[in-house]
Coordinates of C-alpha atoms and ligand atoms in Angstrom, one line a residue:
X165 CA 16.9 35.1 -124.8
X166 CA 17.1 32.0 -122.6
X167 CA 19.9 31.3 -120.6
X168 CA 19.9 27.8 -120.2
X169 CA 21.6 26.6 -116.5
X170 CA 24.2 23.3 -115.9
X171 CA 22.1 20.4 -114.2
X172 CA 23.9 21.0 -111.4
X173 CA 23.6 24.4 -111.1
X174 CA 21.9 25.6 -107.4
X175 CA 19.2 27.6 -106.6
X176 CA 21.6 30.7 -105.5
X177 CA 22.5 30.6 -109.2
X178 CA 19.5 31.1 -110.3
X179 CA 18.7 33.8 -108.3
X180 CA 22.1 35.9 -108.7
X181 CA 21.0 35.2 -112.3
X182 CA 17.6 36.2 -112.3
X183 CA 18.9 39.3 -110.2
X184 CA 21.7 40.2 -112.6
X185 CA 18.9 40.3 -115.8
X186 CA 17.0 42.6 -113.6
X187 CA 19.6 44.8 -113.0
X188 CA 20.2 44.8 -117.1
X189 CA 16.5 46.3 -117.3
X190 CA 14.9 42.9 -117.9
X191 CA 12.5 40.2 -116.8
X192 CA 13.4 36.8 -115.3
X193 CA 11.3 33.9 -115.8
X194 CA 13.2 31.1 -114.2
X195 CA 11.7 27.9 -116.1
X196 CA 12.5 25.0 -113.8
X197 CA 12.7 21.5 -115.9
X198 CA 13.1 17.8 -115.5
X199 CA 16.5 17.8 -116.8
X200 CA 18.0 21.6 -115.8
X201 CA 16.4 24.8 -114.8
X202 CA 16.3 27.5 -117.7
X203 CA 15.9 31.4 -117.1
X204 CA 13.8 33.2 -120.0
X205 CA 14.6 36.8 -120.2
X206 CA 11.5 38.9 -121.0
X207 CA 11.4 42.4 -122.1
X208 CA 14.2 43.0 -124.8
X209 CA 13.6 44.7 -128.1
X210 CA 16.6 43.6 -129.9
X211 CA 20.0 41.5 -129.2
X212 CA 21.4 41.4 -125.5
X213 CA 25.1 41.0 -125.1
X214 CA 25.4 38.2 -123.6
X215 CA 29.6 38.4 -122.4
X216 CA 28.7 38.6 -118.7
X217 CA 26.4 36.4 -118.2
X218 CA 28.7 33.4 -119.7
X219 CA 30.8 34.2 -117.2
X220 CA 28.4 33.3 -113.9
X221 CA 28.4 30.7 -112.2
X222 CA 25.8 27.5 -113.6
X223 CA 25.7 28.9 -117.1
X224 CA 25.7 26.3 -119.8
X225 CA 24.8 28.4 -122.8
X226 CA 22.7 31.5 -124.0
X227 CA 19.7 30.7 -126.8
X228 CA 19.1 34.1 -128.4
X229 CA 15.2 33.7 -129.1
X230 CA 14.9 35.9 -132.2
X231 CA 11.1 34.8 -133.2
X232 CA 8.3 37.4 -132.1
X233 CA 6.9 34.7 -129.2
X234 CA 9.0 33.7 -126.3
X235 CA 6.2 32.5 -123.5
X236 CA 4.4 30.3 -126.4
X237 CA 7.6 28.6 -127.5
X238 CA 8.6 25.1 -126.6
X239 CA 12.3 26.5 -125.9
X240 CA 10.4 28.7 -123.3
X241 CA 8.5 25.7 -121.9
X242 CA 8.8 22.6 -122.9
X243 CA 5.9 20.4 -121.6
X244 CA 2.6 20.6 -122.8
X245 CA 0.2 23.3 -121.5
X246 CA -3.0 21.7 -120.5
X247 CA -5.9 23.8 -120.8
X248 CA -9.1 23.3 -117.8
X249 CA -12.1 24.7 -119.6
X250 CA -14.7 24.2 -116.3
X251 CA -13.2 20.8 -116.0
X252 CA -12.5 19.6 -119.2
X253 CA -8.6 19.3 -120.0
X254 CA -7.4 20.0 -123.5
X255 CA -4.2 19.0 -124.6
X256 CA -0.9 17.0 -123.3
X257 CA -2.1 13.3 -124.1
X258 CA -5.6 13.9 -122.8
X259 CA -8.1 12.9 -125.0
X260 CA -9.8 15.1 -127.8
X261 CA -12.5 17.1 -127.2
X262 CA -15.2 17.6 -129.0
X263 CA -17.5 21.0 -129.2
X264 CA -20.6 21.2 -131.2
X265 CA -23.2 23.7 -131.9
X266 CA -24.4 25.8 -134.3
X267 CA -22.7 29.0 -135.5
X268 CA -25.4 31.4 -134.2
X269 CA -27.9 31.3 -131.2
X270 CA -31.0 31.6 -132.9
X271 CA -33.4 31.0 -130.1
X272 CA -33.5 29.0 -127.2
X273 CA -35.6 26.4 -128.9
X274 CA -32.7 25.8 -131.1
X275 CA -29.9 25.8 -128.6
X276 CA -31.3 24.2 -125.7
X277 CA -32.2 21.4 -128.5
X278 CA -28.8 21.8 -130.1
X279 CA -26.7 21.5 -126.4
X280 CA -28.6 18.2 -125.3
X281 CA -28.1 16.6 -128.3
X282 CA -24.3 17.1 -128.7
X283 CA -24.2 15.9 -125.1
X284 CA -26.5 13.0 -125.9
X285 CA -24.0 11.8 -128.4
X286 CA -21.0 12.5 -126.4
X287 CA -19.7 15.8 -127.2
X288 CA -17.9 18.0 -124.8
X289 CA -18.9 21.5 -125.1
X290 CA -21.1 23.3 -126.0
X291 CA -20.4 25.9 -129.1
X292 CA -22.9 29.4 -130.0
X293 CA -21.8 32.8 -131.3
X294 CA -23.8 35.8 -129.8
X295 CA -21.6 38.4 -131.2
X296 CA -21.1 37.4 -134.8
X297 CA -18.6 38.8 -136.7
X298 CA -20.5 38.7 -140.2
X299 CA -18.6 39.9 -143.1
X300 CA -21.6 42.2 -144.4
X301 CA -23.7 44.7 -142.1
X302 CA -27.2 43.3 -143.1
X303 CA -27.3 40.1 -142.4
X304 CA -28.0 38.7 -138.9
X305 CA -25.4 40.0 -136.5
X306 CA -26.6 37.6 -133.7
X307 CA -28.5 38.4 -130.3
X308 CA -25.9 39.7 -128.6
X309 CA -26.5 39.7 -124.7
X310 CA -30.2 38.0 -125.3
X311 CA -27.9 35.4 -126.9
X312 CA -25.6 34.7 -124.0
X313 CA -29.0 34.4 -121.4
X314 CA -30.0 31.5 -124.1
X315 CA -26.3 30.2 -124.2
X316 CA -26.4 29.8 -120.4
X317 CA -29.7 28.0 -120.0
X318 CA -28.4 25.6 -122.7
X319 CA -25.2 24.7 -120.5
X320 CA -27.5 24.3 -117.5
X321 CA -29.7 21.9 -119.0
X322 CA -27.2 20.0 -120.5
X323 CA -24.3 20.4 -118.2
X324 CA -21.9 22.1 -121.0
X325 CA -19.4 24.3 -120.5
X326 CA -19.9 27.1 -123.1
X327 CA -17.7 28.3 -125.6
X328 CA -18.6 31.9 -127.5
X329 CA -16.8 34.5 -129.5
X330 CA -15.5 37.8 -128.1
X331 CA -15.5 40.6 -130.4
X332 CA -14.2 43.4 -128.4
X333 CA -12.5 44.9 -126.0
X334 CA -15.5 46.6 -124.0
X335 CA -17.5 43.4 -123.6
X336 CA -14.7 41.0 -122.4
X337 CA -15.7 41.4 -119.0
X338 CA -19.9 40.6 -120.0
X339 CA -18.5 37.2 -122.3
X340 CA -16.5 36.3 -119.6
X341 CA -19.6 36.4 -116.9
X342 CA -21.2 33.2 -119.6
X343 CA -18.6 31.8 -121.4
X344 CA -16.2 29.3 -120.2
X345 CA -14.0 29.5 -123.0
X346 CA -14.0 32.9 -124.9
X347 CA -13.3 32.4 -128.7
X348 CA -11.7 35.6 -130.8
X349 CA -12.6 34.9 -134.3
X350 CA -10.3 34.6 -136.9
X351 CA -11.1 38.6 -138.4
X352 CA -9.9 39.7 -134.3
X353 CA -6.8 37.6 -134.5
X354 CA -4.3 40.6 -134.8
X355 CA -7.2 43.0 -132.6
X356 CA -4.6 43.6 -130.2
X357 CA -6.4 45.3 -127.6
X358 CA -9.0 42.6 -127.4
X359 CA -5.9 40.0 -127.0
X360 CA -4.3 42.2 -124.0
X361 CA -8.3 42.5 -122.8
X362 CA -8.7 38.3 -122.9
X363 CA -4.6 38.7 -121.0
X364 CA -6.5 39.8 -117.9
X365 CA -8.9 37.6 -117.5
X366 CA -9.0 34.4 -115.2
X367 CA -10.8 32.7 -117.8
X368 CA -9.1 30.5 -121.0
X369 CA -9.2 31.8 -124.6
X370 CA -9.5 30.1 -128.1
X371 CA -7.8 31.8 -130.7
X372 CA -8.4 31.5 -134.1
X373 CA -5.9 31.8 -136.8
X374 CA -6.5 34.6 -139.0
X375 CA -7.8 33.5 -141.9
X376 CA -4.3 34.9 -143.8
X377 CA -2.2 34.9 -140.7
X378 CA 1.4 32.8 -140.6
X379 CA 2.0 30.0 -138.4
X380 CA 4.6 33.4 -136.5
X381 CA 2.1 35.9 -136.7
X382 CA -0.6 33.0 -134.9
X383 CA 1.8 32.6 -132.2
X384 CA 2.5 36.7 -132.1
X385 CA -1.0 37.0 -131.3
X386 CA -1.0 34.4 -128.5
X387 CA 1.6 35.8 -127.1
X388 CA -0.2 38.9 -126.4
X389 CA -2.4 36.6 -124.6
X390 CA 0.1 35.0 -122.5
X391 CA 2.1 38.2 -121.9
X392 CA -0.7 39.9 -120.0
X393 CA -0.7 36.5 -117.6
X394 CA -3.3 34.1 -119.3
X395 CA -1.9 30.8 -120.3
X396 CA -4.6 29.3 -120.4
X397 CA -4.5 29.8 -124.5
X398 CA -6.1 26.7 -127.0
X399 CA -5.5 27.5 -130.8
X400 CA -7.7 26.7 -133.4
X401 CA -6.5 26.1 -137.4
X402 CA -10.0 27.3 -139.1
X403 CA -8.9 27.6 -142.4
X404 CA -7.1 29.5 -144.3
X405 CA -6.7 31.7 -147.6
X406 CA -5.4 30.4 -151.0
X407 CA -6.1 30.4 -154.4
X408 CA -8.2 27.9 -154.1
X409 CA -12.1 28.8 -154.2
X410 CA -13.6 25.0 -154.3
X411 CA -14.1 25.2 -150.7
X412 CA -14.4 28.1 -148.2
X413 CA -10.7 28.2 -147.0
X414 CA -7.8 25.7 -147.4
X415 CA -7.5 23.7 -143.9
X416 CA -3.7 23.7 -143.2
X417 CA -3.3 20.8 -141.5
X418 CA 0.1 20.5 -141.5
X419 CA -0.1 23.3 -138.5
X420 CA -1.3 20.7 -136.3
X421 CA 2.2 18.7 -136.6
X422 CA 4.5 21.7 -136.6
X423 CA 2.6 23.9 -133.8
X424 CA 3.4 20.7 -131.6
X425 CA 6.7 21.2 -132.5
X426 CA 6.8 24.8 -131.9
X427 CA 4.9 25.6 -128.9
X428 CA 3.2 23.9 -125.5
X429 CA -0.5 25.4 -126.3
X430 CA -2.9 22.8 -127.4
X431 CA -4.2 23.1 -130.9
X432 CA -7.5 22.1 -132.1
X433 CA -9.4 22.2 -135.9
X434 CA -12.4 23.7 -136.7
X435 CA -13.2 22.0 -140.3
X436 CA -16.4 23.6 -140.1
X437 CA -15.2 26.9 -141.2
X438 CA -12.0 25.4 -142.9
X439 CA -14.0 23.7 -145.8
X440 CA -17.8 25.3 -146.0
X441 CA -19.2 22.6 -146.6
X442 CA -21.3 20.1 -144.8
X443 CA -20.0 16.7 -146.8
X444 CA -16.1 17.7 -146.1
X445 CA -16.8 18.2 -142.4
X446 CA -16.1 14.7 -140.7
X447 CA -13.4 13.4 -142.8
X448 CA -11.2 16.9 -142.2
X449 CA -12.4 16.5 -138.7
X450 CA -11.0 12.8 -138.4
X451 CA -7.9 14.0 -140.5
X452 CA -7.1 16.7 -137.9
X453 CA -7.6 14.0 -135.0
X454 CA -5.3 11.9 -137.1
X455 CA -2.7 14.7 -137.4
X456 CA -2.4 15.1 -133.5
X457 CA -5.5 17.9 -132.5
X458 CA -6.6 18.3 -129.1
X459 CA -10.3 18.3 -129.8
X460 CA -12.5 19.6 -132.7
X461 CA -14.8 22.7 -133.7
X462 CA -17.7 21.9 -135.6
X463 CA -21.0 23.6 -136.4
X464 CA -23.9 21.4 -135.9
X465 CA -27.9 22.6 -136.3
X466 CA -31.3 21.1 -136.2
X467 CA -32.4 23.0 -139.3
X468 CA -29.6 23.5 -141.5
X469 CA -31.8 24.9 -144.1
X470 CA -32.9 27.2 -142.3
X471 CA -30.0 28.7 -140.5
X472 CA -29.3 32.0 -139.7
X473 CA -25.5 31.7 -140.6
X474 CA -23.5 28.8 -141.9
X475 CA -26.1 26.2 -142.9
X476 CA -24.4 24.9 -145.5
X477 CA -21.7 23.8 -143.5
X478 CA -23.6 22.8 -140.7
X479 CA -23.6 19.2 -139.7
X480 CA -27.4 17.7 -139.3
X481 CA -28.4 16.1 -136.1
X482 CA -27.6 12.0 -137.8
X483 CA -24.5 13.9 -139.4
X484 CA -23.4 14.4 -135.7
X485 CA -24.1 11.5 -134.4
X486 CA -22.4 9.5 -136.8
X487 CA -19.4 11.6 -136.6
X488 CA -19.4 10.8 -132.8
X489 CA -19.7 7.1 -133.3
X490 CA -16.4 7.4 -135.5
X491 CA -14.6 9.9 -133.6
X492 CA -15.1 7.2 -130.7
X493 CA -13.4 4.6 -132.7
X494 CA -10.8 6.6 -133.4
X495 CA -9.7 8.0 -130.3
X496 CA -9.9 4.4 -129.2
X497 CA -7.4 4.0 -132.1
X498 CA -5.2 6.6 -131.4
X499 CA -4.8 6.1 -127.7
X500 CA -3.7 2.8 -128.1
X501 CA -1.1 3.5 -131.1
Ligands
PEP33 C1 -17.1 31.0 -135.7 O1 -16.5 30.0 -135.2 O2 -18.3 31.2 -135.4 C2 -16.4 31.9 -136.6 C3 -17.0 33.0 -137.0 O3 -15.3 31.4 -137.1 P1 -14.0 32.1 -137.7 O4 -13.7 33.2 -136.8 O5 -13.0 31.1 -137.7 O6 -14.4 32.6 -139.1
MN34 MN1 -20.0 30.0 -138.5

């Protein structure tokens, strides 16, 4: 529920409000705006009469907020969330990011080679899973830990911040100690535990949509995030399910648009994982950038033939470069629209 206040309603009227819900068993989150302050109650399971709290003093009207996200909803907070990833802002009208890397660290040849590259040609940070989440049990399952040493003497030689997946709830605290944005892949979307885990931590979080997850259920799951105190939340569309089987997923892009619409998190695109293949890769990137993203996702590797993971949608060294170049233009483009 919000309660949304007059514009000329004080600050003693907040507070006999904000008391009042507390009283009724609930949470107040006083939500101060340009226009008028707005009080989110927090905490319900199900419709709360609303009757006496018409009746105070600065009340203009009751929203009853019957979706399964309140702290990730525009009605809840309506300007943009920026997200600071060790300095780099995503979101509001900042402009796109870009992360690059492969899917896997294979060895630090590959990723220290890998991280100066993408910041040679511009990118912003740096991408590597350590923890993969592979959909069969024999093939490579990443380095794990050894992975995360290599991940961190990549961002020191090339001055990215680091962005890795998080696969569980037990080694949050160890990703957190490298990454500077932890990723939970699109299988952990609905891992609750892990999302209450990623809550806790003073560090910001990139969630994936599930690759059959609704736009609700995506936002569901970052409110887990949020409701354990982290706001500092990006999504990422990846791709998901259809009846189509010409590429990997479907890449909703009409998410970008509408999550705007719905809630203040940044969303970004990942066209890597969306499409599958290498050729489809910058033009769904540009699309997303097109559509309103905050940044792209993309896997990029020295040796795409001879990846570990995800080489046929792997973007080569000139592939990235060139998609650099006309991401450049671009964001020129769009700035200035
Ligand atoms: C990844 O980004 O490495 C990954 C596994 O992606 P997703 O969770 O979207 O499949
Ligand atoms: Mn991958």
């Amino acid at each position: 529920m919000l309660i949304v206040m007059n514009h000329n309603a004080t600050q003693a009227d907040v507070d006999a409000i904000s008391r009042i819900v507390q009283e009724m068993g609930f949470r107040a989150e006083p939500i101060p705006g340009s226009e008028r302050t707005a009080i989110g109650v927090l905490g319900n399971h199900g419709y709360v009469d609303d009757s006496k709290i018409l009746e105070l003093p600065g009340v203009q009207r009751v929203i009853h907020v019957s979706k399964p996200y309140k702290l990730v909803s525009r009605d809840f907070h309506p300007e943009d969330t920026i997200v600071d990833v060790a300095g780099i802002k995503v979101g509001g009208g900042c402009r796109p990011v870009v992360v690059g890397g492969p899917c896997a660290v294979e060895s630090l040849e590959q990723i220290v080679k890998t991280a100066l590259f993408v910041k040679k040609c511009g990118g912003d940070m740096l991408r590597g899973g350590a923890f993969k989440p592979r959909t069969g049990p024999h093939t490579f399952q990443g380095l794990r830990e050894e992975g995360l040493k290599l991940l961190a003497v990549a961002g020191k030689e090339s001055g990215l911040p680091i962005v890795t997946e998080v696969m569980s709830p037990d080694t949050v605290g160890l990703v957190a100690e490298y990454a500077d944005l932890l990723q939970i892949g699109a299988r952990n979307m609905q891992n609750f535990d892990l999302l209450r885990e990623v809550g806790r931590i003073r560090k910001p979080v990139l969630l994936k949509r599930g690759m059959s997850a609704t736009v609700e259920e995506f936002l569901a799951a970052a409110e887990y995030i949020l409701a354990e105190g982290n706001d500092q939340v990006i999504l990422c569309e990846r791709g998901i399910r259809t009846f189509e089987t010409a590429t990997r997923n479907t890449l909703d892009l009409s998410i970008v648009p509408l999550i705007k619409e719905l809630s203040h998190l940044p969303i970004m695109v990942d066209p890597s994982h969306a499409t599958g293949k290498r050729s489809l890769v910058v033009p769904m990137a540009e699309a997303a950038l097109v559509a309103g993203a905050a940044g792209v996702l993309v896997e990029v590797h020295p040796e795409p033939e001879k990846a570990l993971s995800d080489g046929p949608q792997s973007l080569t060294f000139p592939g990235f470069e060139k998609m650099m170049n006309e991401i450049g233009q671009l964001t020129y483009f769009l700035q200035n629209r």
